[in-house]
Short mmCIF file of C-alpha atoms in Angstrom, two decimals:
data_model
loop_
_atom_site.label_atom_id
_atom_site.label_comp_id
_atom_site.label_asym_id
_atom_site.label_seq_id
_atom_site.Cartn_x
_atom_site.Cartn_y
_atom_site.Cartn_z
CA MET A 20 -21.37 -89.74 73.95
CA ASP A 21 -21.42 -93.28 72.54
CA PHE A 22 -18.98 -93.29 69.56
CA ASN A 23 -20.13 -96.54 68.16
CA TYR A 24 -22.65 -97.02 65.40
CA THR A 25 -26.05 -98.04 66.72
CA GLU A 26 -28.01 -100.85 65.10
CA ASN A 27 -29.97 -98.21 63.00
CA GLN A 28 -26.85 -96.43 61.72
CA GLU A 29 -25.22 -99.72 60.77
CA MET A 30 -28.51 -100.87 58.83
CA ILE A 31 -28.71 -97.47 57.25
CA ALA A 32 -25.10 -97.45 56.27
CA LYS A 33 -25.20 -101.04 54.82
CA MET A 34 -28.45 -100.13 52.70
CA VAL A 35 -27.07 -96.91 51.28
CA GLN A 36 -23.74 -98.67 50.36
CA ASP A 37 -25.63 -101.38 48.59
CA PHE A 38 -27.85 -98.94 46.82
CA ALA A 39 -25.16 -96.54 45.80
CA ASP A 40 -22.99 -99.32 44.40
CA LYS A 41 -25.86 -100.49 42.19
CA GLU A 42 -27.64 -97.27 41.36
CA ILE A 43 -25.24 -94.39 41.76
CA ARG A 44 -21.58 -95.39 40.95
CA PRO A 45 -22.19 -96.70 37.61
CA ASN A 46 -23.99 -93.47 36.66
CA LEU A 47 -22.28 -90.79 38.39
CA MET A 48 -19.84 -89.48 35.67
CA LYS A 49 -22.55 -89.66 33.05
CA TRP A 50 -24.76 -87.42 35.28
CA ASP A 51 -21.85 -85.12 36.13
CA GLU A 52 -20.72 -84.56 32.48
CA SER A 53 -24.30 -84.12 31.16
CA GLN A 54 -25.43 -82.04 34.38
CA GLU A 55 -28.50 -84.32 34.42
CA PHE A 56 -30.49 -84.25 37.70
CA PRO A 57 -31.57 -87.70 38.10
CA VAL A 58 -35.19 -87.32 39.46
CA GLY A 59 -35.96 -91.12 39.20
CA LEU A 60 -32.99 -91.89 41.49
CA PHE A 61 -34.51 -89.78 44.21
CA LYS A 62 -37.87 -91.49 43.78
CA GLU A 63 -36.16 -94.78 44.55
CA MET A 64 -34.35 -93.29 47.65
CA GLY A 65 -37.77 -92.02 48.66
CA LYS A 66 -38.83 -95.72 48.74
CA LEU A 67 -35.94 -96.43 50.95
CA GLY A 68 -36.91 -93.57 53.35
CA LEU A 69 -33.83 -91.61 52.65
CA MET A 70 -35.80 -88.53 51.47
CA GLY A 71 -37.63 -88.21 54.90
CA VAL A 72 -35.07 -89.35 57.31
CA LEU A 73 -36.05 -86.86 60.13
CA VAL A 74 -39.82 -86.88 59.29
CA PRO A 75 -41.85 -88.67 62.02
CA GLU A 76 -43.48 -92.04 61.00
CA GLU A 77 -46.94 -90.52 61.48
CA TYR A 78 -46.27 -88.34 58.38
CA GLY A 79 -44.70 -91.11 56.19
CA GLY A 80 -41.09 -90.58 57.25
CA SER A 81 -38.34 -92.71 58.75
CA GLY A 82 -38.62 -91.00 62.16
CA PHE A 83 -34.79 -91.05 62.82
CA GLY A 84 -32.69 -88.52 64.46
CA TYR A 85 -29.63 -86.56 63.34
CA HIS A 86 -26.91 -89.30 64.00
CA GLU A 87 -28.70 -91.51 61.45
CA TYR A 88 -29.20 -88.65 59.10
CA ILE A 89 -25.46 -87.90 59.14
CA THR A 90 -24.92 -91.53 58.36
CA ALA A 91 -27.24 -91.43 55.41
CA ILE A 92 -25.79 -88.23 53.83
CA THR A 93 -22.21 -89.44 54.49
CA GLU A 94 -22.59 -92.82 52.87
CA VAL A 95 -24.15 -91.21 49.79
CA ALA A 96 -21.60 -88.57 49.47
CA LYS A 97 -18.77 -91.12 49.80
CA VAL A 98 -19.77 -92.22 46.26
CA CYS A 99 -21.25 -88.93 44.73
CA GLY A 100 -21.33 -85.53 46.36
CA SER A 101 -23.97 -84.27 43.97
CA ILE A 102 -26.47 -86.71 45.12
CA GLY A 103 -25.45 -86.20 48.73
CA LEU A 104 -26.00 -82.39 48.34
CA SER A 105 -29.58 -82.99 46.84
CA VAL A 106 -30.48 -85.47 49.59
CA ALA A 107 -29.30 -82.94 52.18
CA ALA A 108 -31.09 -80.01 50.69
CA HIS A 109 -34.36 -81.73 50.40
CA ASN A 110 -34.22 -83.16 53.78
CA SER A 111 -32.91 -80.26 55.74
CA LEU A 112 -34.28 -77.21 54.09
CA CYS A 113 -37.58 -77.54 52.54
CA THR A 114 -38.81 -80.62 54.31
CA GLY A 115 -37.15 -79.50 57.54
CA HIS A 116 -38.73 -76.08 57.39
CA ILE A 117 -42.23 -77.46 57.01
CA LEU A 118 -41.61 -79.99 59.77
CA ALA A 119 -40.41 -77.34 62.06
CA PHE A 120 -42.72 -74.36 61.48
CA GLY A 121 -45.62 -75.81 59.55
CA ASN A 122 -49.11 -76.25 61.11
CA GLU A 123 -50.80 -79.56 61.24
CA GLU A 124 -52.70 -79.16 57.96
CA GLN A 125 -49.54 -78.18 56.18
CA LYS A 126 -47.56 -81.00 57.54
CA LYS A 127 -50.25 -83.46 56.60
CA LYS A 128 -50.51 -82.13 53.07
CA TYR A 129 -46.88 -81.90 52.26
CA LEU A 130 -44.64 -84.17 54.58
CA PRO A 131 -45.85 -87.55 53.34
CA LYS A 132 -45.13 -86.58 49.78
CA LEU A 133 -41.88 -84.96 50.48
CA ALA A 134 -40.76 -87.82 52.74
CA THR A 135 -41.37 -90.40 49.76
CA ALA A 136 -40.03 -88.03 47.18
CA GLU A 137 -43.37 -87.95 45.38
CA PHE A 138 -42.43 -84.26 45.72
CA ILE A 139 -39.11 -82.87 45.39
CA GLY A 140 -38.44 -79.88 47.51
CA ALA A 141 -36.57 -76.60 47.13
CA TRP A 142 -35.89 -73.79 49.76
CA ALA A 143 -35.42 -70.29 48.46
CA LEU A 144 -33.56 -67.58 50.51
CA THR A 145 -30.51 -66.34 48.58
CA GLU A 146 -30.93 -63.43 45.97
CA PRO A 147 -28.58 -62.17 43.33
CA ASN A 148 -27.23 -59.39 45.40
CA THR A 149 -28.13 -60.76 48.89
CA GLY A 150 -26.23 -63.86 49.64
CA SER A 151 -25.14 -63.85 53.28
CA ASP A 152 -26.85 -60.38 53.64
CA ALA A 153 -30.29 -61.74 53.76
CA MET A 154 -32.11 -58.83 55.30
CA ARG A 155 -31.58 -56.83 52.31
CA MET A 156 -33.59 -59.25 50.10
CA LYS A 157 -35.74 -57.59 47.46
CA CYS A 158 -38.24 -60.39 46.88
CA THR A 159 -41.43 -58.99 48.25
CA ALA A 160 -44.81 -60.32 49.29
CA LYS A 161 -47.61 -57.93 49.47
CA LYS A 162 -51.01 -58.73 51.30
CA ASP A 163 -54.09 -58.56 49.10
CA GLY A 164 -57.17 -59.83 50.92
CA GLU A 165 -56.71 -63.51 51.78
CA ASN A 166 -53.73 -63.94 49.38
CA TRP A 167 -50.15 -62.62 49.23
CA ILE A 168 -48.58 -61.53 45.99
CA LEU A 169 -44.91 -62.46 45.49
CA ASN A 170 -42.44 -60.67 43.22
CA GLY A 171 -38.66 -61.16 42.92
CA THR A 172 -35.89 -63.58 41.93
CA LYS A 173 -34.05 -66.18 43.99
CA CYS A 174 -30.78 -67.73 42.94
CA TRP A 175 -28.55 -70.58 43.61
CA ILE A 176 -31.64 -72.65 44.56
CA THR A 177 -31.11 -76.45 44.73
CA HIS A 178 -33.84 -78.12 42.69
CA GLY A 179 -34.95 -74.69 41.43
CA ILE A 180 -36.41 -76.21 38.17
CA SER A 181 -37.38 -79.85 39.13
CA SER A 182 -38.99 -79.16 42.52
CA ASP A 183 -42.62 -79.64 43.17
CA VAL A 184 -42.75 -77.43 46.12
CA VAL A 185 -40.76 -74.45 47.25
CA VAL A 186 -40.39 -72.92 50.62
CA VAL A 187 -39.54 -69.26 50.02
CA ILE A 188 -38.62 -66.45 52.41
CA ALA A 189 -39.95 -63.09 51.03
CA ARG A 190 -39.92 -59.50 52.67
CA THR A 191 -43.33 -58.45 54.03
CA GLY A 192 -41.87 -55.46 56.06
CA ASP A 193 -39.31 -52.85 55.87
CA LEU A 194 -35.90 -53.32 54.43
CA LEU A 195 -33.26 -54.54 57.07
CA ASP A 196 -36.07 -55.31 59.56
CA SER A 197 -35.23 -58.85 61.03
CA ARG A 198 -39.20 -59.10 61.68
CA GLY A 199 -40.07 -58.03 58.15
CA MET A 200 -39.67 -61.38 56.40
CA THR A 201 -42.07 -64.33 56.06
CA ALA A 202 -41.89 -68.01 54.90
CA PHE A 203 -44.39 -69.29 52.34
CA ILE A 204 -45.09 -72.63 50.77
CA VAL A 205 -45.45 -72.31 46.96
CA ASP A 206 -46.61 -75.33 44.69
CA ARG A 207 -44.99 -75.75 41.31
CA SER A 208 -48.59 -75.75 39.67
CA ASN A 209 -48.65 -71.92 40.62
CA PRO A 210 -48.63 -69.82 37.33
CA GLY A 211 -46.62 -67.12 39.05
CA LEU A 212 -43.70 -69.54 39.94
CA LYS A 213 -41.24 -69.95 37.21
CA ALA A 214 -37.81 -71.48 36.82
CA GLY A 215 -34.95 -69.34 35.62
CA LYS A 216 -31.32 -69.85 34.64
CA LYS A 217 -29.77 -73.22 35.31
CA GLU A 218 -26.18 -72.75 36.71
CA ASP A 219 -23.11 -74.33 34.94
CA LYS A 220 -20.99 -75.37 37.96
CA LEU A 221 -17.55 -76.54 38.57
CA GLY A 222 -18.71 -79.40 40.77
CA MET A 223 -21.97 -80.85 42.27
CA ARG A 224 -23.09 -80.89 38.51
CA ALA A 225 -25.84 -83.60 39.12
CA SER A 226 -27.39 -81.54 41.76
CA GLU A 227 -29.56 -78.97 40.08
CA THR A 228 -28.97 -75.32 40.89
CA ALA A 229 -31.19 -72.60 39.36
CA GLU A 230 -33.00 -69.28 39.66
CA VAL A 231 -36.61 -69.23 40.95
CA ILE A 232 -38.63 -66.42 39.74
CA PHE A 233 -41.92 -65.10 41.20
CA GLU A 234 -43.94 -62.97 39.00
CA ASP A 235 -47.30 -61.66 40.63
CA CYS A 236 -47.40 -65.06 42.35
CA LEU A 237 -50.66 -65.45 44.21
CA VAL A 238 -50.25 -67.46 47.49
CA HIS A 239 -53.16 -68.09 49.92
CA GLU A 240 -52.63 -66.88 53.43
CA SER A 241 -53.01 -70.52 54.53
CA MET A 242 -49.63 -71.15 52.98
CA VAL A 243 -47.77 -68.99 55.41
CA LEU A 244 -45.28 -70.89 57.43
CA GLY A 245 -45.64 -69.91 61.26
CA GLU A 246 -46.23 -66.23 61.87
CA VAL A 247 -46.05 -63.40 59.49
CA GLY A 248 -42.83 -61.60 60.11
CA ASN A 249 -40.95 -64.68 61.53
CA GLY A 250 -39.26 -65.85 58.23
CA PHE A 251 -35.76 -64.70 59.03
CA GLN A 252 -35.73 -66.22 62.45
CA GLN A 253 -37.00 -69.44 61.00
CA ALA A 254 -34.49 -69.38 58.29
CA MET A 255 -31.62 -68.82 60.75
CA LYS A 256 -32.87 -72.06 62.79
CA ILE A 257 -33.17 -74.15 59.63
CA LEU A 258 -29.69 -73.19 58.65
CA ASP A 259 -28.34 -74.36 62.01
CA GLY A 260 -29.66 -77.85 61.31
CA GLY A 261 -28.68 -77.43 57.75
CA ARG A 262 -25.02 -76.94 58.66
CA ILE A 263 -25.15 -80.39 60.27
CA SER A 264 -26.13 -81.72 56.84
CA ILE A 265 -23.27 -79.91 54.92
CA ALA A 266 -20.86 -81.11 57.43
CA ALA A 267 -22.16 -84.71 56.79
CA LEU A 268 -21.85 -84.05 53.17
CA SER A 269 -18.24 -82.82 53.50
CA LEU A 270 -17.45 -85.78 55.60
CA GLY A 271 -18.63 -88.19 53.07
CA ILE A 272 -16.70 -86.56 50.35
CA ALA A 273 -13.48 -86.50 52.52
CA LYS A 274 -13.88 -90.26 53.41
CA GLY A 275 -14.51 -91.19 49.68
CA ALA A 276 -11.30 -89.28 48.66
CA TYR A 277 -9.30 -90.82 51.54
CA GLU A 278 -10.46 -94.42 51.07
CA ALA A 279 -9.74 -94.23 47.44
CA SER A 280 -6.28 -92.73 48.17
CA LYS A 281 -5.48 -95.37 50.70
CA LYS A 282 -6.43 -98.16 48.30
CA TYR A 283 -4.40 -96.60 45.43
CA SER A 284 -1.38 -96.03 47.56
CA LYS A 285 -1.28 -99.78 48.40
CA GLU A 286 -1.58 -100.81 44.80
CA ARG A 287 0.51 -98.17 43.13
CA GLU A 288 4.21 -99.10 42.99
CA GLN A 289 7.24 -96.85 42.48
CA PHE A 290 11.03 -97.73 43.08
CA GLY A 291 9.97 -101.39 43.51
CA GLU A 292 7.37 -100.99 46.46
CA PRO A 293 3.97 -99.56 47.14
CA ILE A 294 3.93 -95.72 47.45
CA SER A 295 2.22 -96.15 50.87
CA ASN A 296 5.64 -97.23 52.32
CA PHE A 297 6.95 -93.77 51.55
CA GLN A 298 6.73 -91.27 54.22
CA ALA A 299 5.43 -88.46 52.05
CA ILE A 300 2.52 -90.62 51.37
CA SER A 301 1.86 -92.21 54.57
CA PHE A 302 2.07 -88.91 56.52
CA LYS A 303 -0.55 -87.46 54.07
CA LEU A 304 -2.89 -90.35 54.88
CA ALA A 305 -2.25 -89.97 58.59
CA ASP A 306 -3.26 -86.38 58.25
CA MET A 307 -6.39 -87.18 56.25
CA ALA A 308 -7.47 -89.79 58.82
CA THR A 309 -6.80 -87.62 61.78
CA GLU A 310 -8.85 -84.62 60.26
CA ILE A 311 -11.69 -86.79 59.18
CA GLU A 312 -11.82 -88.21 62.64
CA ALA A 313 -12.01 -84.71 64.16
CA ALA A 314 -14.67 -83.46 61.65
CA GLU A 315 -16.81 -86.53 62.39
CA LEU A 316 -16.60 -85.84 66.18
CA LEU A 317 -17.73 -82.23 65.67
CA THR A 318 -20.58 -83.22 63.36
CA HIS A 319 -21.95 -85.89 65.91
CA GLN A 320 -21.46 -83.50 68.66
CA ALA A 321 -23.89 -80.97 67.01
CA ALA A 322 -26.17 -83.65 66.21
CA ASP A 323 -26.33 -84.84 69.72
CA LEU A 324 -27.36 -81.26 70.89
CA LYS A 325 -29.84 -81.07 68.04
CA ASN A 326 -31.46 -84.40 69.03
CA LYS A 327 -31.83 -83.18 72.62
CA GLY A 328 -33.42 -79.87 71.49
CA HIS A 329 -30.69 -77.75 72.79
CA LYS A 330 -29.28 -74.62 71.26
CA MET A 331 -26.37 -75.64 68.90
CA THR A 332 -25.66 -72.57 66.66
CA LYS A 333 -21.94 -72.48 67.68
CA GLU A 334 -21.61 -76.28 67.43
CA SER A 335 -23.14 -76.66 63.98
CA ALA A 336 -21.00 -73.70 62.85
CA PHE A 337 -17.92 -75.50 64.30
CA ALA A 338 -18.81 -78.77 62.36
CA LYS A 339 -19.80 -77.07 59.10
CA TYR A 340 -16.63 -74.81 59.00
CA TYR A 341 -14.12 -77.50 60.00
CA ALA A 342 -15.67 -80.48 58.01
CA SER A 343 -15.95 -78.37 54.91
CA GLU A 344 -12.39 -77.33 55.03
CA VAL A 345 -11.24 -80.63 55.66
CA SER A 346 -13.22 -81.98 52.64
CA VAL A 347 -11.33 -79.58 50.39
CA LYS A 348 -7.86 -80.35 51.96
CA VAL A 349 -8.51 -84.15 51.86
CA SER A 350 -9.61 -83.98 48.39
CA THR A 351 -6.69 -81.92 47.18
CA ASP A 352 -4.27 -84.25 48.87
CA ALA A 353 -6.06 -87.11 47.30
CA VAL A 354 -5.42 -85.77 43.74
CA GLN A 355 -1.65 -85.34 44.76
CA ILE A 356 -1.29 -88.92 45.86
CA PHE A 357 -2.90 -90.04 42.63
CA GLY A 358 -0.43 -87.92 40.80
CA GLY A 359 -1.20 -87.56 37.13
CA TYR A 360 -3.92 -90.08 37.22
CA GLY A 361 -5.82 -87.92 39.87
CA TYR A 362 -6.02 -85.19 37.31
CA THR A 363 -8.14 -87.52 34.97
CA LYS A 364 -11.74 -88.41 34.89
CA GLU A 365 -10.75 -91.98 34.92
CA PHE A 366 -10.13 -92.05 38.76
CA PRO A 367 -12.77 -90.94 41.30
CA VAL A 368 -10.57 -88.11 43.20
CA GLU A 369 -10.88 -85.36 40.64
CA LYS A 370 -14.59 -85.49 41.11
CA PHE A 371 -14.27 -85.37 44.93
CA TYR A 372 -11.79 -82.42 44.49
CA ARG A 373 -14.38 -80.39 42.24
CA ASP A 374 -17.40 -81.18 44.51
CA SER A 375 -15.62 -80.45 47.81
CA LYS A 376 -15.35 -76.80 47.14
CA LEU A 377 -19.13 -76.20 47.36
CA CYS A 378 -19.01 -77.36 50.88
CA THR A 379 -17.05 -74.22 52.02
CA ILE A 380 -19.62 -71.93 50.20
CA GLY A 381 -23.19 -73.36 50.44
CA GLU A 382 -25.39 -72.73 53.50
CA GLY A 383 -22.88 -69.94 54.78
CA THR A 384 -19.40 -69.61 53.62
CA SER A 385 -16.37 -70.53 55.90
CA GLU A 386 -16.10 -66.83 56.60
CA ILE A 387 -19.64 -66.66 57.67
CA GLN A 388 -19.12 -69.67 59.96
CA LYS A 389 -16.13 -67.79 61.57
CA LEU A 390 -18.36 -64.88 62.04
CA VAL A 391 -21.07 -67.15 63.77
CA ILE A 392 -18.47 -68.76 65.84
CA SER A 393 -16.80 -65.47 67.04
CA ARG A 394 -20.15 -63.93 67.97
CA GLU A 395 -21.00 -66.98 70.00
CA ILE A 396 -17.67 -67.14 71.82
CA LEU A 397 -17.58 -63.58 72.63
CA LYS A 398 -21.11 -63.32 74.05
CA ASN A 399 -19.63 -63.97 77.62
#
């Protein structure tokens, strides 16, 4: 594996850095405190190709691979985890599901609008009582002639209110039957699709999280993604790729916290010298740098396998588990390095600290990643 940035990665990194400094950094605390989901910002990112990074050019996307995708998310998250999370969810989940399992008609209809952020996408799997236990989902889809009628509630859905299109996995068979779930595309204009409660969160506050409610939601059979009954298998494959995006998000938050800490440690003086001269601080920075490097390597390892079309369930779980835990640890140490100032909203590390925790929970908790990893390594 070549560990150097490609020309495309360097171009993307510079573009995102310039955009983030101009459009995100001045507004991030305002959005965080008001919990505003800045839809207009994502429209602008759509113009830059950041909302369809993996979508082929023939469908209006950027046509890049996972290494470039990691670069884009990481650079956004170095400035704001909330915006990075929404970019990741839009690209990997909703858009990624249609790209991976949609037929040609579905791809032509939705991917160009998703890739440019004319449409904001949402992906609905989780339910109030079935987080990791997805096979017990209660949201159902019943066949009625040429249509399916959806009923049920999904929760913790990124862009649950503001999305224009939702990919939803609903139960079309028996409870606990892994072949009893199906994926559907549902337009926001559908009168049976409603937005529910918006969550008031610790972090990632500018990334909208809400319930999605289906009430006798009539969906034509042409909006089924792939085969009826394959929804669970599709979702697991989408989550494999999604874990790379959360690893990249974690990596960006960790890098942002680390870079802020390193800069501060060189400027802050105690006892007549910069605190970076003290071993207690320099060793924290050394640990941060080492763990970030390891997380980055694991993340790009999974990306390399994904780009080649190889199975990467174990490797994406490695990356997501390790990078998310590193994100929390690095952000915690960053607050400690800043001391009292790190506990205030005047400095950036308290937000990295709050945002980082979601990375160990979303798209499969750290415990679920350990479950995935242990199953994979014990197969042989």
